[in-house]
mmCIF file of C-alpha atoms in Angstrom:
data_model
loop_
_atom_site.group_PDB
_atom_site.id
_atom_site.type_symbol
_atom_site.label_atom_id
_atom_site.label_comp_id
_atom_site.label_asym_id
_atom_site.label_seq_id
_atom_site.Cartn_x
_atom_site.Cartn_y
_atom_site.Cartn_z
ATOM 1 C CA MET A 286 37.449 -15.947 20.278
ATOM 2 C CA LYS A 287 37.850 -18.305 17.440
ATOM 3 C CA LYS A 288 38.727 -16.628 14.323
ATOM 4 C CA LYS A 289 35.790 -15.970 10.989
ATOM 5 C CA ILE A 290 36.925 -19.317 8.802
ATOM 6 C CA THR A 291 35.521 -19.586 5.028
ATOM 7 C CA LEU A 292 34.296 -22.046 2.564
ATOM 8 C CA LYS A 293 37.656 -22.553 1.576
ATOM 9 C CA GLN A 294 39.798 -22.771 4.650
ATOM 10 C CA ILE A 295 37.462 -25.485 6.036
ATOM 11 C CA ALA A 296 37.935 -27.468 2.403
ATOM 12 C CA ARG A 297 41.985 -27.626 3.230
ATOM 13 C CA GLU A 298 41.768 -28.184 6.107
ATOM 14 C CA LEU A 299 39.705 -31.671 5.565
ATOM 15 C CA ASP A 300 40.753 -31.799 2.037
ATOM 16 C CA VAL A 301 37.806 -32.043 -0.230
ATOM 17 C CA SER A 302 36.612 -29.138 -2.714
ATOM 18 C CA VAL A 303 34.823 -26.451 -1.679
ATOM 19 C CA SER A 304 31.379 -27.315 -3.695
ATOM 20 C CA THR A 305 31.836 -30.761 -1.490
ATOM 21 C CA VAL A 306 32.119 -28.893 1.936
ATOM 22 C CA SER A 307 28.999 -26.847 0.354
ATOM 23 C CA LYS A 308 26.998 -29.416 -0.350
ATOM 24 C CA ALA A 309 27.733 -30.664 2.900
ATOM 25 C CA LEU A 310 26.377 -28.037 4.587
ATOM 26 C CA LYS A 311 22.912 -27.721 3.009
ATOM 27 C CA ASP A 312 22.253 -31.914 3.747
ATOM 28 C CA SER A 313 22.726 -32.638 0.181
ATOM 29 C CA PRO A 314 21.927 -36.268 -1.198
ATOM 30 C CA GLU A 315 24.983 -36.163 -3.511
ATOM 31 C CA ILE A 316 26.920 -36.128 -0.440
ATOM 32 C CA GLY A 317 28.089 -39.224 1.976
ATOM 33 C CA GLN A 318 26.821 -38.840 5.477
ATOM 34 C CA ASP A 319 30.060 -39.446 6.726
ATOM 35 C CA THR A 320 31.595 -36.351 5.305
ATOM 36 C CA ILE A 321 28.283 -34.713 5.947
ATOM 37 C CA ASP A 322 28.899 -35.282 9.736
ATOM 38 C CA LYS A 323 32.493 -34.021 9.298
ATOM 39 C CA VAL A 324 32.632 -30.650 7.877
ATOM 40 C CA LYS A 325 29.319 -29.753 10.119
ATOM 41 C CA ALA A 326 31.548 -30.827 13.230
ATOM 42 C CA PHE A 327 34.492 -29.086 11.533
ATOM 43 C CA ALA A 328 32.124 -25.627 11.397
ATOM 44 C CA ARG A 329 30.732 -25.573 14.653
ATOM 45 C CA LEU A 330 33.960 -26.075 16.364
ATOM 46 C CA TYR A 331 34.896 -22.585 14.366
ATOM 47 C CA ASN A 332 31.708 -21.227 14.766
ATOM 48 C CA TYR A 333 31.529 -21.087 10.491
ATOM 49 C CA LYS A 334 28.589 -18.684 9.861
ATOM 50 C CA PRO A 335 27.858 -18.168 5.787
ATOM 51 C CA ASN A 336 28.318 -15.218 4.205
ATOM 52 C CA ASN A 337 24.914 -13.719 3.072
ATOM 53 C CA ILE A 338 25.925 -11.387 0.345
ATOM 54 C CA ALA A 339 28.446 -13.282 -1.264
ATOM 55 C CA VAL A 340 25.391 -16.804 -1.380
ATOM 56 C CA SER A 341 22.960 -13.246 -2.628
ATOM 57 C CA LEU A 342 25.610 -12.242 -4.804
ATOM 58 C CA GLN A 343 25.896 -16.445 -5.972
ATOM 59 C CA ASN A 344 21.973 -16.337 -6.543
ATOM 60 C CA ARG A 345 21.775 -13.508 -8.108
ATOM 61 C CA LYS A 346 19.268 -12.493 -5.267
ATOM 62 C CA THR A 347 19.257 -9.814 -2.322
ATOM 63 C CA LYS A 348 16.191 -11.269 -0.338
ATOM 64 C CA ASN A 349 15.250 -7.732 -0.065
ATOM 65 C CA ILE A 350 12.149 -6.204 -0.811
ATOM 66 C CA ALA A 351 11.371 -2.177 -1.753
ATOM 67 C CA VAL A 352 8.001 -0.853 -0.926
ATOM 68 C CA ILE A 353 7.598 2.533 -2.617
ATOM 69 C CA ILE A 354 4.760 5.265 -0.710
ATOM 70 C CA PRO A 355 3.534 8.526 -0.902
ATOM 71 C CA GLU A 356 2.697 9.231 2.638
ATOM 72 C CA ILE A 357 2.820 7.777 5.789
ATOM 73 C CA VAL A 358 -0.034 10.250 7.850
ATOM 74 C CA HIS A 359 -2.466 8.441 6.489
ATOM 75 C CA HIS A 360 -3.434 5.252 8.602
ATOM 76 C CA PHE A 361 -4.543 3.331 5.568
ATOM 77 C CA PHE A 362 -1.169 3.248 4.683
ATOM 78 C CA THR A 363 0.710 1.396 8.057
ATOM 79 C CA LYS A 364 -2.004 -1.192 7.885
ATOM 80 C CA VAL A 365 -0.495 -2.231 3.703
ATOM 81 C CA ILE A 366 3.120 -2.302 5.336
ATOM 82 C CA SER A 367 2.499 -4.420 8.318
ATOM 83 C CA GLY A 368 0.980 -6.523 5.818
ATOM 84 C CA ILE A 369 3.823 -7.202 3.116
ATOM 85 C CA GLU A 370 5.885 -7.381 5.886
ATOM 86 C CA LYS A 371 3.990 -10.496 8.073
ATOM 87 C CA HIS A 372 3.799 -12.311 4.308
ATOM 88 C CA ALA A 373 7.788 -11.048 3.593
ATOM 89 C CA ASN A 374 8.637 -12.067 6.240
ATOM 90 C CA GLN A 375 7.166 -15.015 6.653
ATOM 91 C CA ARG A 376 8.657 -16.025 2.875
ATOM 92 C CA GLY A 377 12.024 -15.560 3.952
ATOM 93 C CA TYR A 378 12.065 -11.634 2.534
ATOM 94 C CA ASN A 379 12.958 -7.865 4.286
ATOM 95 C CA VAL A 380 10.813 -5.373 3.035
ATOM 96 C CA ILE A 381 12.945 -1.773 2.703
ATOM 97 C CA VAL A 382 10.539 1.194 3.370
ATOM 98 C CA CYS A 383 10.830 4.105 1.137
ATOM 99 C CA LEU A 384 8.692 7.319 1.386
ATOM 100 C CA SER A 385 8.512 9.394 -2.000
ATOM 101 C CA ASN A 386 6.083 11.966 -0.013
ATOM 102 C CA GLU A 387 4.131 12.754 -3.106
ATOM 103 C CA ASP A 388 6.876 13.943 -5.648
ATOM 104 C CA PHE A 389 7.635 12.767 -9.096
ATOM 105 C CA GLU A 390 11.394 13.344 -8.186
ATOM 106 C CA LYS A 391 11.667 11.414 -5.366
ATOM 107 C CA GLU A 392 9.607 8.781 -6.037
ATOM 108 C CA VAL A 393 12.578 8.298 -9.728
ATOM 109 C CA ILE A 394 15.304 8.695 -7.145
ATOM 110 C CA ASN A 395 14.138 6.149 -4.804
ATOM 111 C CA MET A 396 13.449 3.573 -7.914
ATOM 112 C CA GLU A 397 17.055 4.018 -9.331
ATOM 113 C CA THR A 398 18.798 3.978 -6.615
ATOM 114 C CA LEU A 399 17.417 0.498 -5.100
ATOM 115 C CA ALA A 400 17.131 -1.580 -8.580
ATOM 116 C CA ASN A 401 21.051 -0.919 -8.908
ATOM 117 C CA GLY A 402 21.439 -4.171 -7.073
ATOM 118 C CA SER A 403 20.057 -3.319 -3.511
ATOM 119 C CA ILE A 404 16.585 -5.416 -3.756
ATOM 120 C CA ASP A 405 15.002 -7.815 -6.046
ATOM 121 C CA GLY A 406 11.533 -5.759 -6.696
ATOM 122 C CA PHE A 407 9.000 -3.527 -6.011
ATOM 123 C CA ILE A 408 6.164 -2.497 -4.322
ATOM 124 C CA ILE A 409 4.371 0.636 -5.327
ATOM 125 C CA SER A 410 1.634 3.199 -4.081
ATOM 126 C CA LEU A 411 1.935 5.945 -7.281
ATOM 127 C CA SER A 412 2.579 9.696 -5.882
ATOM 128 C CA LYS A 413 0.323 11.778 -6.667
ATOM 129 C CA GLY A 414 3.212 14.001 -8.753
ATOM 130 C CA THR A 415 3.684 10.907 -10.589
ATOM 131 C CA GLN A 416 0.005 10.964 -11.359
ATOM 132 C CA GLN A 417 -0.372 14.412 -12.304
ATOM 133 C CA LYS A 418 2.554 14.327 -14.554
ATOM 134 C CA LYS A 419 1.697 10.680 -16.253
ATOM 135 C CA ASP A 420 5.585 10.303 -16.392
ATOM 136 C CA TYR A 421 6.343 6.006 -15.920
ATOM 137 C CA HIS A 422 9.792 5.945 -17.444
ATOM 138 C CA HIS A 423 10.842 4.980 -14.168
ATOM 139 C CA LEU A 424 8.558 2.182 -14.228
ATOM 140 C CA ARG A 425 9.162 1.030 -17.109
ATOM 141 C CA GLU A 426 12.841 0.735 -16.787
ATOM 142 C CA VAL A 427 12.530 -1.299 -13.610
ATOM 143 C CA ILE A 428 10.229 -3.815 -15.621
ATOM 144 C CA ASN A 429 12.685 -3.669 -18.890
ATOM 145 C CA GLN A 430 15.844 -5.158 -16.406
ATOM 146 C CA GLY A 431 13.751 -7.869 -15.136
ATOM 147 C CA MET A 432 12.694 -6.677 -12.128
ATOM 148 C CA PRO A 433 9.073 -7.624 -10.556
ATOM 149 C CA LEU A 434 6.834 -5.226 -9.737
ATOM 150 C CA VAL A 435 3.487 -4.669 -8.329
ATOM 151 C CA MET A 436 1.332 -1.313 -7.658
ATOM 152 C CA PHE A 437 -1.253 -0.559 -5.052
ATOM 153 C CA ASP A 438 -3.981 1.497 -4.540
ATOM 154 C CA ARG A 439 -2.464 4.379 -6.821
ATOM 155 C CA VAL A 440 -2.355 2.493 -9.843
ATOM 156 C CA THR A 441 -1.913 3.355 -13.580
ATOM 157 C CA ASP A 442 -3.469 1.309 -16.952
ATOM 158 C CA GLU A 443 -0.175 2.416 -19.036
ATOM 159 C CA ILE A 444 1.364 -0.107 -16.989
ATOM 160 C CA TYR A 445 1.885 -3.932 -17.142
ATOM 161 C CA CYS A 446 2.506 -5.434 -14.034
ATOM 162 C CA ASP A 447 0.739 -7.069 -10.769
ATOM 163 C CA LYS A 448 -2.012 -4.734 -8.624
ATOM 164 C CA VAL A 449 -3.655 -4.703 -6.034
ATOM 165 C CA VAL A 450 -6.764 -2.192 -5.855
ATOM 166 C CA VAL A 451 -9.824 -1.519 -3.950
ATOM 167 C CA ASP A 452 -12.519 -1.588 -5.124
ATOM 168 C CA ASP A 453 -13.146 2.704 -4.790
ATOM 169 C CA GLY A 454 -15.609 2.735 -7.186
ATOM 170 C CA ARG A 455 -18.307 0.259 -5.262
ATOM 171 C CA GLY A 456 -17.285 0.690 -1.363
ATOM 172 C CA ALA A 457 -18.496 5.039 -2.404
ATOM 173 C CA TYR A 458 -21.646 4.166 -3.942
ATOM 174 C CA ASN A 459 -22.207 1.749 -0.481
ATOM 175 C CA ALA A 460 -21.599 4.517 1.589
ATOM 176 C CA VAL A 461 -23.857 6.516 -0.511
ATOM 177 C CA ARG A 462 -26.092 4.414 -0.278
ATOM 178 C CA HIS A 463 -26.357 4.367 3.517
ATOM 179 C CA MET A 464 -27.097 7.611 4.108
ATOM 180 C CA ILE A 465 -29.845 8.129 1.549
ATOM 181 C CA ARG A 466 -31.625 5.117 3.108
ATOM 182 C CA SER A 467 -31.001 6.567 7.089
ATOM 183 C CA GLY A 468 -32.835 10.086 5.641
ATOM 184 C CA CYS A 469 -30.306 11.991 3.361
ATOM 185 C CA LYS A 470 -31.669 13.496 0.130
ATOM 186 C CA ARG A 471 -28.632 16.147 -0.002
ATOM 187 C CA ILE A 472 -25.456 14.756 0.072
ATOM 188 C CA ALA A 473 -21.962 16.626 -0.679
ATOM 189 C CA ILE A 474 -18.312 14.815 -1.475
ATOM 190 C CA VAL A 475 -14.572 15.840 -0.648
ATOM 191 C CA THR A 476 -12.555 14.239 -2.840
ATOM 192 C CA THR A 477 -9.172 14.550 -4.461
ATOM 193 C CA HIS A 478 -8.340 16.246 -7.922
ATOM 194 C CA GLU A 479 -8.996 14.211 -11.142
ATOM 195 C CA TYR A 480 -5.709 13.077 -11.792
ATOM 196 C CA LEU A 481 -5.610 11.124 -8.599
ATOM 197 C CA SER A 482 -7.379 7.070 -9.762
ATOM 198 C CA VAL A 483 -8.425 6.719 -6.034
ATOM 199 C CA GLY A 484 -10.455 10.111 -5.690
ATOM 200 C CA SER A 485 -11.716 9.590 -9.381
ATOM 201 C CA TYR A 486 -13.291 6.823 -8.554
ATOM 202 C CA ARG A 487 -14.738 7.100 -5.266
ATOM 203 C CA THR A 488 -16.235 9.918 -7.000
ATOM 204 C CA LEU A 489 -17.471 8.288 -9.804
ATOM 205 C CA GLY A 490 -19.183 5.541 -7.021
ATOM 206 C CA TYR A 491 -20.706 8.899 -5.312
ATOM 207 C CA LYS A 492 -22.189 10.064 -8.240
ATOM 208 C CA ASN A 493 -23.785 6.836 -9.165
ATOM 209 C CA ALA A 494 -25.128 5.880 -6.138
ATOM 210 C CA LEU A 495 -27.103 9.445 -6.405
ATOM 211 C CA VAL A 496 -28.609 8.672 -10.309
ATOM 212 C CA ASP A 497 -30.342 5.440 -9.044
ATOM 213 C CA ALA A 498 -31.732 6.864 -6.595
ATOM 214 C CA GLY A 499 -33.267 8.956 -8.486
ATOM 215 C CA ILE A 500 -30.849 12.259 -6.839
ATOM 216 C CA SER A 501 -29.511 14.998 -8.961
ATOM 217 C CA VAL A 502 -25.719 15.166 -9.227
ATOM 218 C CA GLU A 503 -24.698 18.826 -8.324
ATOM 219 C CA GLU A 504 -21.140 19.897 -8.905
ATOM 220 C CA ASN A 505 -21.068 22.572 -6.566
ATOM 221 C CA LEU A 506 -21.730 19.664 -4.026
ATOM 222 C CA ILE A 507 -18.641 18.474 -5.215
ATOM 223 C CA VAL A 508 -14.936 20.114 -3.339
ATOM 224 C CA ARG A 509 -11.933 18.866 -5.162
ATOM 225 C CA THR A 510 -8.575 19.339 -2.700
ATOM 226 C CA GLU A 511 -6.021 18.365 -1.395
ATOM 227 C CA ASP A 512 -5.021 18.031 2.866
ATOM 228 C CA ALA A 513 -3.107 21.621 2.216
ATOM 229 C CA ASP A 514 -6.141 23.346 1.076
ATOM 230 C CA CYS A 515 -8.440 21.433 2.839
ATOM 231 C CA GLU A 516 -9.935 23.540 5.436
ATOM 232 C CA LYS A 517 -10.131 26.346 4.195
ATOM 233 C CA GLN A 518 -12.230 24.559 1.055
ATOM 234 C CA ILE A 519 -14.838 22.932 3.491
ATOM 235 C CA PHE A 520 -15.523 25.881 5.625
ATOM 236 C CA GLU A 521 -16.551 27.226 1.812
ATOM 237 C CA LEU A 522 -18.244 23.915 1.891
ATOM 238 C CA PHE A 523 -20.244 25.249 4.959
ATOM 239 C CA ARG A 524 -20.775 28.568 4.175
ATOM 240 C CA THR A 525 -22.104 28.600 0.753
ATOM 241 C CA GLN A 526 -24.757 24.968 1.172
ATOM 242 C CA LEU A 527 -27.072 23.329 3.112
ATOM 243 C CA PHE A 528 -26.941 19.355 2.894
ATOM 244 C CA ASP A 529 -27.280 16.279 5.561
ATOM 245 C CA GLY A 530 -25.183 14.392 4.532
ATOM 246 C CA LEU A 531 -21.090 14.188 4.113
ATOM 247 C CA LEU A 532 -18.763 11.898 1.750
ATOM 248 C CA CYS A 533 -14.763 12.186 2.961
ATOM 249 C CA VAL A 534 -12.004 10.289 0.930
ATOM 250 C CA ASN A 535 -10.128 10.179 3.925
ATOM 251 C CA GLU A 536 -9.892 10.169 7.349
ATOM 252 C CA TYR A 537 -8.885 13.530 7.661
ATOM 253 C CA PHE A 538 -10.936 15.646 5.567
ATOM 254 C CA ALA A 539 -13.367 13.975 7.609
ATOM 255 C CA VAL A 540 -12.222 14.994 11.011
ATOM 256 C CA VAL A 541 -11.968 18.651 9.123
ATOM 257 C CA ALA A 542 -15.470 18.311 8.285
ATOM 258 C CA LEU A 543 -16.474 16.949 11.962
ATOM 259 C CA ARG A 544 -14.670 20.047 13.843
ATOM 260 C CA GLU A 545 -16.410 22.530 10.910
ATOM 261 C CA ALA A 546 -19.622 21.148 12.036
ATOM 262 C CA ARG A 547 -18.978 21.358 15.655
ATOM 263 C CA LYS A 548 -18.116 25.158 15.120
ATOM 264 C CA ARG A 549 -21.466 25.738 13.433
ATOM 265 C CA ASN A 550 -23.477 23.994 15.532
ATOM 266 C CA ILE A 551 -24.599 21.238 13.227
ATOM 267 C CA ASP A 552 -25.542 18.210 15.283
ATOM 268 C CA VAL A 553 -23.515 14.604 13.854
ATOM 269 C CA PRO A 554 -25.780 12.796 13.270
ATOM 270 C CA ARG A 555 -28.776 14.460 13.644
ATOM 271 C CA GLN A 556 -27.805 16.843 11.127
ATOM 272 C CA LEU A 557 -25.125 16.038 9.393
ATOM 273 C CA SER A 558 -23.874 12.364 8.758
ATOM 274 C CA VAL A 559 -20.838 11.917 7.793
ATOM 275 C CA VAL A 560 -18.795 8.450 6.369
ATOM 276 C CA ALA A 561 -14.717 8.798 5.927
ATOM 277 C CA PHE A 562 -12.653 6.274 3.820
ATOM 278 C CA SER A 563 -9.440 4.942 5.606
ATOM 279 C CA ASP A 564 -10.751 3.149 8.916
ATOM 280 C CA GLY A 565 -7.948 4.257 10.907
ATOM 281 C CA ILE A 566 -7.341 5.889 14.309
ATOM 282 C CA LEU A 567 -8.211 8.985 13.583
ATOM 283 C CA ALA A 568 -12.427 8.066 12.835
ATOM 284 C CA GLN A 569 -11.699 5.509 15.546
ATOM 285 C CA ASN A 570 -11.422 8.301 18.414
ATOM 286 C CA SER A 571 -13.406 11.128 16.523
ATOM 287 C CA PHE A 572 -16.606 12.585 18.336
ATOM 288 C CA PRO A 573 -18.509 11.458 17.076
ATOM 289 C CA ARG A 574 -16.113 8.594 15.844
ATOM 290 C CA LEU A 575 -17.166 7.726 12.769
ATOM 291 C CA THR A 576 -18.632 5.523 10.152
ATOM 292 C CA THR A 577 -15.859 4.669 7.368
ATOM 293 C CA VAL A 578 -15.452 2.609 4.259
ATOM 294 C CA ASN A 579 -12.589 0.548 5.610
ATOM 295 C CA GLN A 580 -10.767 -0.385 2.800
ATOM 296 C CA HIS A 581 -8.807 -4.034 4.621
ATOM 297 C CA GLY A 582 -4.986 -2.510 3.701
ATOM 298 C CA PHE A 583 -3.488 -5.354 5.618
ATOM 299 C CA GLU A 584 -5.221 -7.379 3.194
ATOM 300 C CA ILE A 585 -3.625 -5.218 0.309
ATOM 301 C CA GLY A 586 -0.208 -5.724 1.941
ATOM 302 C CA GLU A 587 -0.406 -9.485 2.111
ATOM 303 C CA VAL A 588 -1.848 -10.175 -0.958
ATOM 304 C CA SER A 589 1.078 -7.382 -2.846
ATOM 305 C CA ALA A 590 3.626 -9.393 -1.329
ATOM 306 C CA LYS A 591 2.421 -13.041 -2.520
ATOM 307 C CA LEU A 592 1.896 -11.532 -5.929
ATOM 308 C CA LEU A 593 5.584 -10.129 -5.888
ATOM 309 C CA ILE A 594 7.188 -13.344 -4.114
ATOM 310 C CA ASP A 595 5.695 -15.964 -6.008
ATOM 311 C CA LYS A 596 7.447 -14.288 -9.323
ATOM 312 C CA LEU A 597 10.690 -13.906 -7.491
ATOM 313 C CA ASP A 598 10.293 -17.534 -6.277
ATOM 314 C CA GLY A 599 9.658 -19.465 -9.511
ATOM 315 C CA ILE A 600 5.326 -20.015 -8.590
ATOM 316 C CA GLU A 601 4.155 -17.809 -11.067
ATOM 317 C CA ASP A 602 5.332 -16.641 -14.574
ATOM 318 C CA ASP A 603 6.387 -13.793 -15.166
ATOM 319 C CA SER A 604 4.673 -13.318 -17.995
ATOM 320 C CA HIS A 605 1.219 -13.215 -16.430
ATOM 321 C CA TYR A 606 -0.609 -10.067 -14.674
ATOM 322 C CA ARG A 607 -3.566 -9.670 -12.333
ATOM 323 C CA THR A 608 -5.373 -7.486 -10.903
ATOM 324 C CA GLU A 609 -6.589 -8.194 -7.361
ATOM 325 C CA VAL A 610 -9.831 -6.527 -6.394
ATOM 326 C CA ILE A 611 -10.336 -6.093 -2.630
ATOM 327 C CA LYS A 612 -14.032 -5.342 -1.131
ATOM 328 C CA THR A 613 -14.407 -2.719 0.866
ATOM 329 C CA SER A 614 -17.228 -2.724 4.382
ATOM 330 C CA LEU A 615 -19.037 0.000 5.920
ATOM 331 C CA ILE A 616 -18.273 0.191 9.734
ATOM 332 C CA GLU A 617 -21.273 1.991 11.028
ATOM 333 C CA ARG A 618 -20.845 4.212 13.980
ATOM 334 C CA GLU A 619 -21.829 7.499 15.454
ATOM 335 C CA SER A 620 -21.596 9.939 12.177
ATOM 336 C CA THR A 621 -24.453 8.339 11.148
ATOM 337 C CA ASN A 622 -27.731 7.646 11.728
ATOM 338 C CA PRO A 623 -28.869 3.739 11.661
ATOM 339 C CA VAL A 624 -30.761 2.639 8.372
#
């Protein structure tokens, strides 16, 4: 097996400069064709491979981007990652995925570790812990280092950077209007706590749809919960309230609600219509299959990656920031009555 050869060794053997060898291997017009052919032939003979780490250090680019997500339980985030990877790989970038597990400290550690020369930029959806604490110092530090940052889905107005968000309010509004048009008169919602931006926007859309339809907003029909507590609180909703429509801000809440309805012999959708955000595997395979608000996670991922890499490649000005809004669409299935 031939010993690995370096640029310096090629230059010494051919009696040219290291710069000439480097340019010849890149087909630079500054180098004559005879020299290019001679350098490439020698490189092939000795199986020369460029040192990617050295190239990255020289260019001050690793060609790696980091994606920090709060969880992988929900199908939405896996779709976003797929979209990011597709666009990034097409542009010659690798993707490193990290989990914050909804924890502020874990999110900070992930960013501090990767910002130390491992990656070129970040794409992040904020953890519950970060949004609850409202502490964004780690995001500001990354931006102050000159590293581009893109937020998606869970974002904050306190940080100036590119953002990709779902039209959550309009998505919830359209879902509730669909249930009203199909005959629902008393609609409940299972949502997140107010500090989570997406839950807050979806709850606002729910309320606006009711008001616009002349239906009073009843606080006892609004359940604010988390994954760990949702079964108990959904049980209490069914035990204490009568309602004929239910909007859930994720598909897990909706599947739990379907199970509770079945235990109580409530026919879905004849007696109860159910709509969930996120058109994932749970929604598509539940019984009955769920009507969903599709957030188009793959598109969110592609757009997020494009915004970040356009900054890294100098296509977009570092001083200008945009917020891209991805429209939702309603996918009607068996958990709601047709309009």
